[in-house]
Short mmCIF file of C-alpha atoms and ligand atoms in Angstrom, two decimals:
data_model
loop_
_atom_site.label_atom_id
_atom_site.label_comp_id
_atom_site.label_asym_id
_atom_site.label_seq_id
_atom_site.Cartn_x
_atom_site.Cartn_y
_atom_site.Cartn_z
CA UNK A 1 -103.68 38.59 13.59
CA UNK A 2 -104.60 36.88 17.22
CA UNK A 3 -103.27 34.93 19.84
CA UNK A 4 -100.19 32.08 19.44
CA UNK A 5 -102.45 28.99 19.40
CA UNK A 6 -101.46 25.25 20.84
CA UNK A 7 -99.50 24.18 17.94
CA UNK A 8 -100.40 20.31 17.76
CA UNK A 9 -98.12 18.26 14.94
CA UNK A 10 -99.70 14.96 13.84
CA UNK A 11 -97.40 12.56 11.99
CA UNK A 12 -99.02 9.59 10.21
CA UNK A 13 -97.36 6.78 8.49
CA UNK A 14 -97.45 2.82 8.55
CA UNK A 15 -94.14 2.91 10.84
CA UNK A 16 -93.45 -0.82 9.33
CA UNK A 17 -91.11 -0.39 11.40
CA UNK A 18 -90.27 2.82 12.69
CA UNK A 19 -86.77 3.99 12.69
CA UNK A 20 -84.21 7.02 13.00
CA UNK A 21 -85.62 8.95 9.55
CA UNK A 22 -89.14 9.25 10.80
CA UNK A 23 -87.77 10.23 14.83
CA UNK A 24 -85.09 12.82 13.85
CA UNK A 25 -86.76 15.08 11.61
CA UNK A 26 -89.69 14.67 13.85
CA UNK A 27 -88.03 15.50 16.70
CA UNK A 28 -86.61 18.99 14.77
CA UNK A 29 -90.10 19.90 13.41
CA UNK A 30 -91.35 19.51 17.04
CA UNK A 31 -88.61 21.84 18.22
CA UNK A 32 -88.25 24.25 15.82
CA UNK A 33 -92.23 24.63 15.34
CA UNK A 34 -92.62 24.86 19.22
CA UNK A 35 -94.93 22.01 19.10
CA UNK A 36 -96.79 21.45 22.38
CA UNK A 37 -97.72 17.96 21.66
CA UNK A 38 -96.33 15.69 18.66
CA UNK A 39 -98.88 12.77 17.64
CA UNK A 40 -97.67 10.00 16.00
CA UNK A 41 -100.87 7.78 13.80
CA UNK A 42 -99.96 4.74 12.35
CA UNK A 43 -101.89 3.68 10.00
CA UNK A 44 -104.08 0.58 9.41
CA UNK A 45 -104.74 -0.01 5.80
CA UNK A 46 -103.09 2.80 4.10
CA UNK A 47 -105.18 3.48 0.97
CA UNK A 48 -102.51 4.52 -1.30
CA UNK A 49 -100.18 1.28 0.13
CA UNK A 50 -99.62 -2.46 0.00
CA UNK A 51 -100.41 -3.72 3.23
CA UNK A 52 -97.78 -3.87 5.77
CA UNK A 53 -96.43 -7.30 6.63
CA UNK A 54 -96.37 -6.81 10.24
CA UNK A 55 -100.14 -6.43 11.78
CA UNK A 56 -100.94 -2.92 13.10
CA UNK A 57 -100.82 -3.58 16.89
CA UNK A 58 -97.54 -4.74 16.24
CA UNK A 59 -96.21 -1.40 14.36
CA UNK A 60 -97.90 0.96 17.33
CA UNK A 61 -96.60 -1.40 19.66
CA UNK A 62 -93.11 -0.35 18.54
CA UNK A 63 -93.56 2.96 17.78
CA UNK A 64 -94.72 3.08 21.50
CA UNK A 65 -91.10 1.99 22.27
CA UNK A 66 -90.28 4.48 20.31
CA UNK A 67 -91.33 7.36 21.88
CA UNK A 68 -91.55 6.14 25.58
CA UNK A 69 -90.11 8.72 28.04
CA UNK A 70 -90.02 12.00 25.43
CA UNK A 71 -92.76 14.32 27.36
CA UNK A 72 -94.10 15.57 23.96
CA UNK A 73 -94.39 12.27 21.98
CA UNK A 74 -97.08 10.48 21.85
CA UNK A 75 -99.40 7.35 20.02
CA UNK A 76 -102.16 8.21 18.40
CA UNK A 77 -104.08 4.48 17.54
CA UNK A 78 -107.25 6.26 15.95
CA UNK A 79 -106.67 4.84 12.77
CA UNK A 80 -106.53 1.19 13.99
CA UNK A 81 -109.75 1.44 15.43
CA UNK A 82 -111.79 2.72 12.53
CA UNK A 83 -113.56 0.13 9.80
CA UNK A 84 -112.83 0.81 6.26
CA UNK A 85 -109.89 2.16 4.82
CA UNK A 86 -108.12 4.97 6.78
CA UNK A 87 -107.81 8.64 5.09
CA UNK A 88 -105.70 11.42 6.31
CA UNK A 89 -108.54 13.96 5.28
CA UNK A 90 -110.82 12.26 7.95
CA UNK A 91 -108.36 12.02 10.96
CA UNK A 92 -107.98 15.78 10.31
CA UNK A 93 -110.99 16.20 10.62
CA UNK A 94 -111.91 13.73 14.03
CA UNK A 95 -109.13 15.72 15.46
CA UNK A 96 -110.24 19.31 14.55
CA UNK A 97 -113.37 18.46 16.30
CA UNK A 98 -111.89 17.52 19.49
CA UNK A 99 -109.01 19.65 20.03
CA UNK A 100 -110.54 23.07 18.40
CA UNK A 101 -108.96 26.15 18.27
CA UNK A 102 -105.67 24.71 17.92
CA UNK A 103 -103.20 25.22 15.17
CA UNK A 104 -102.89 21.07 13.49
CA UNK A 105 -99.61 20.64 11.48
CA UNK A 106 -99.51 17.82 9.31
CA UNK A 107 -95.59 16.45 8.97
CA UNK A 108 -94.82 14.53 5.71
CA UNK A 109 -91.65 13.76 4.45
CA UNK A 110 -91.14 15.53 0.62
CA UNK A 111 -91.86 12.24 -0.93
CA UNK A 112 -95.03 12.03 0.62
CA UNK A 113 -95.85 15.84 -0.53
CA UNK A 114 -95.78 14.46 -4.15
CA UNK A 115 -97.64 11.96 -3.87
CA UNK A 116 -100.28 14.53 -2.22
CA UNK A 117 -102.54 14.62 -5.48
CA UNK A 118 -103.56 11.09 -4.74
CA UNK A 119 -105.02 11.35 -1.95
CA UNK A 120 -108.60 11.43 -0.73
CA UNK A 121 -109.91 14.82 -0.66
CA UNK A 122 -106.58 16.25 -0.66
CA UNK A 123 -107.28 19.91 -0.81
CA UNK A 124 -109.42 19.65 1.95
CA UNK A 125 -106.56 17.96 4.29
CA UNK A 126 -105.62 22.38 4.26
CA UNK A 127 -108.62 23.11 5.44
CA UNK A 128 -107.95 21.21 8.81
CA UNK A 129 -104.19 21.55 9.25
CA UNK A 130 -101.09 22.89 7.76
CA UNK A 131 -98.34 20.93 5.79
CA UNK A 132 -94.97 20.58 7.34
CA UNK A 133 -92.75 19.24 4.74
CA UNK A 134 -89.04 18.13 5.43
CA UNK A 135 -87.01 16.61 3.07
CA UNK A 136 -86.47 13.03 1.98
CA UNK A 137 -82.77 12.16 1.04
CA UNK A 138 -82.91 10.64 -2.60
CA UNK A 139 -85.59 12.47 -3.34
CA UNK A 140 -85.71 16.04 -5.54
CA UNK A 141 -88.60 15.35 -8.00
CA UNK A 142 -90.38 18.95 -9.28
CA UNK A 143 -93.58 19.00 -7.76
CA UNK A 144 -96.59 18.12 -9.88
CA UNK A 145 -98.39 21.04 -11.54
CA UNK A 146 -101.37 21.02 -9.07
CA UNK A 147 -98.97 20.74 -6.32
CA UNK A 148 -96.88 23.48 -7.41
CA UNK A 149 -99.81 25.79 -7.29
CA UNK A 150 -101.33 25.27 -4.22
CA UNK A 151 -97.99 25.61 -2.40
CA UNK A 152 -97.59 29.09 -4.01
CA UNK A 153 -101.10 29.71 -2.65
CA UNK A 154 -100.07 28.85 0.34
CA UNK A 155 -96.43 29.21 1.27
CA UNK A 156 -95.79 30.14 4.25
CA UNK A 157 -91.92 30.96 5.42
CA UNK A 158 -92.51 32.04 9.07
CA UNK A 159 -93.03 29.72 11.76
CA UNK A 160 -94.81 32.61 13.82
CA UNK A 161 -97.86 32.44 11.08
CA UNK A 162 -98.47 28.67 11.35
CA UNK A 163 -98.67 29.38 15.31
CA UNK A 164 -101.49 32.34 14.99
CA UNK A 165 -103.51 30.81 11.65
CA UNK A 166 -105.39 27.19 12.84
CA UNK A 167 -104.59 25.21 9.08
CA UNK A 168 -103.92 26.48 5.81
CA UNK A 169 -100.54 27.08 4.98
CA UNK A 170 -97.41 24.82 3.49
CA UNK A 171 -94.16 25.42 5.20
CA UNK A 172 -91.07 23.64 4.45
CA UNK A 173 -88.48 22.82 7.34
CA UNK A 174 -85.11 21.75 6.80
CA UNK A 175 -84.14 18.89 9.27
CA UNK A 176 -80.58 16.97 8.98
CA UNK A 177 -81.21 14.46 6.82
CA UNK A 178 -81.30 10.61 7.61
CA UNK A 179 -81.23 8.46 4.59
CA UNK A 180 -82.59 5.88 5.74
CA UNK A 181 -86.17 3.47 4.84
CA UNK A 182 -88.34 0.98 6.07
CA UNK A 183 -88.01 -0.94 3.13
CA UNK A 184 -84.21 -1.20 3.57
CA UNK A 185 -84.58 -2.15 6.83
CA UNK A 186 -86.86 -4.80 6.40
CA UNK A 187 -84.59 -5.53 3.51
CA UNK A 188 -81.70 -6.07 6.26
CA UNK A 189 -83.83 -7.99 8.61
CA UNK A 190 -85.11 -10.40 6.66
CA UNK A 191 -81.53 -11.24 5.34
CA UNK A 192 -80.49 -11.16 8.95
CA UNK A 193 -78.58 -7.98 9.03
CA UNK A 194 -77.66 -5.69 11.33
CA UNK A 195 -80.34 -2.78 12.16
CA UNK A 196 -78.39 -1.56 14.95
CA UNK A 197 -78.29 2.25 15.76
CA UNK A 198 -80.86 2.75 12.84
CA UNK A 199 -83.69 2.64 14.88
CA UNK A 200 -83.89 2.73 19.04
CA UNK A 201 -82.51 0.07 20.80
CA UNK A 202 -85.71 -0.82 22.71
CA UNK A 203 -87.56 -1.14 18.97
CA UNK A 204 -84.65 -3.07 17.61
CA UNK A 205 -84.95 -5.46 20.47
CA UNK A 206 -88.70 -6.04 20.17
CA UNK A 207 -88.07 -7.08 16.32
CA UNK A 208 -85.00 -9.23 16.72
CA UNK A 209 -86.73 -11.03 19.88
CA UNK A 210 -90.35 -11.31 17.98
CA UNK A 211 -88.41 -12.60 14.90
CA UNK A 212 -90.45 -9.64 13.23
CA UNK A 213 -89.80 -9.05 9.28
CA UNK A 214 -88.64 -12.28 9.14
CA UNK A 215 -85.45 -11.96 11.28
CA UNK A 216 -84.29 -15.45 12.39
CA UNK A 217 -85.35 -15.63 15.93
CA UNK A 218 -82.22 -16.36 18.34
P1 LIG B 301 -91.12 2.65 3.11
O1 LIG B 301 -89.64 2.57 2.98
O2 LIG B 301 -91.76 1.32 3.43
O3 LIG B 301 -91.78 3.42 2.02
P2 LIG B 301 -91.30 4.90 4.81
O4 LIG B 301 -90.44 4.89 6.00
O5 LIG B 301 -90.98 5.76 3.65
O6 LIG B 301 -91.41 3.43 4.44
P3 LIG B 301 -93.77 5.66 6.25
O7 LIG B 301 -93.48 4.89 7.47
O8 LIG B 301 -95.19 5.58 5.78
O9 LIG B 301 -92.86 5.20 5.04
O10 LIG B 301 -93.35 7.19 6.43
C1 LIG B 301 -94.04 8.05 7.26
C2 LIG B 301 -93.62 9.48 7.00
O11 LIG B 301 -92.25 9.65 7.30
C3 LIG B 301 -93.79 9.95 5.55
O12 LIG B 301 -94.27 11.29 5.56
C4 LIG B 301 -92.39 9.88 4.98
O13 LIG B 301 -92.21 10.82 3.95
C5 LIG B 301 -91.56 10.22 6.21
N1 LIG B 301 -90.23 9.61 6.17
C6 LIG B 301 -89.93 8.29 6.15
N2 LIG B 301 -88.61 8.09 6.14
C7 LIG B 301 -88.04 9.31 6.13
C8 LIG B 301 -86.67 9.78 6.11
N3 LIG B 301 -85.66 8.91 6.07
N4 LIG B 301 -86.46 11.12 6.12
C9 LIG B 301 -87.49 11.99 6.15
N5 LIG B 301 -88.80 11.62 6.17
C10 LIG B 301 -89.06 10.30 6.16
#
């Protein structure tokens, strides 16, 4: 096989808000895959989701915050800008086309992974990148049949593969894991609770001082 490629991660979600469970495992995918460059792509209107309360400037805006200052982090608003409902299999594709010969990992968390069957297109998302999947505390379901198959096609165990094959594969990394959820956080805010050291300070500010999620403005 060739050449290490640029190993590009991409990690979509609606980030409503973002907090500690998406950064962490991020952050140990994007060292432990030797990513050059770690997108994150919030999405607008997630097909397979109720809308998110807070508008989608808003939820870039603080996973912006989120990132600022880490040299390999960075907002990808793609997804905001396009009419029509947003699907992964696309921005795979938008981003194939511009960045090339590059190897695209796609992070999910394992409850994402099931739900993979849903999607738009799904088999073709494999055709464009690779699937990254960590764990999600709570969550141990078998995967579904289809599922199960194609990740036997496609298993991949060494991180050195996913670096010299562009898309394709299905590795799973273990990352320490944070049991934490948006919902349970917006759960907390809107009763007033703290949401301190679940998230990063600059993030947690922005809510409590926006009175996002329905936290009672001071
Ligand atoms: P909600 O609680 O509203 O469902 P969420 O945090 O699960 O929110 P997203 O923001 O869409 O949902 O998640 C983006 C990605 O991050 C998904 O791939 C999801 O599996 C993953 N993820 C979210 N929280 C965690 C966590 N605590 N640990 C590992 N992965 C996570």
């Amino acid at each position: 096989m060739g050449e290490a490629l640029r190993t590009i991660g991409i990690l979509g979600g609606t980030f409503d808000p973002i907090h500690y469970g998406h950064l962490r495992p991020a952050e140990e995918v994007r060292e432990a895959l030797d990513l050059a460059e770690l997108r994150l792509i919030p999405a607008r209107v997630p097909p397979h989701r109720a809308r998110p309360r807070v508008g989608p400037e808003q939820r870039a805006e603080l996973v912006r915050q989120a990132v600022a200052g880490h040299p390999a982090m960075r907002v990808d608003e793609r997804e905001l800008h396009r009419v029509g409902p947003s699907y992964t299999v696309d921005t795979l594709a938008e981003l194939r086309r511009e960045l090339g010969a590059v190897s695209l990992c796609l992070i999910v968390g394992y409850d994402t992974f099931l739900g993979l069957p849903g999607w738009s297109r799904w088999r073709e998302l494999l055709a464009a990148a690779h699937i990254i999947v960590t764990e999600r505390p709570g969550v141990r379901a078998p995967l579904p049949e289809a599922l199960a198959a194609e990740y036997a096609a496609r298993r991949c165990d060494d991180p050195a593969v996913l670096r010299r094959v562009p898309a394709g594969r299905i590795y799973r990394q273990s990352v320490t894991p944070v049991a934490l959820s948006a919902t349970g956080i917006r759960q907390a805010l809107a009763q007033g609770r703290s949401v301190r050291y679940l998230m990063p300070e600059p993030v947690r500010r922005a809510i409590t001082e926006q009175g996002l999620y329905g936290y009672p403005q001071l």
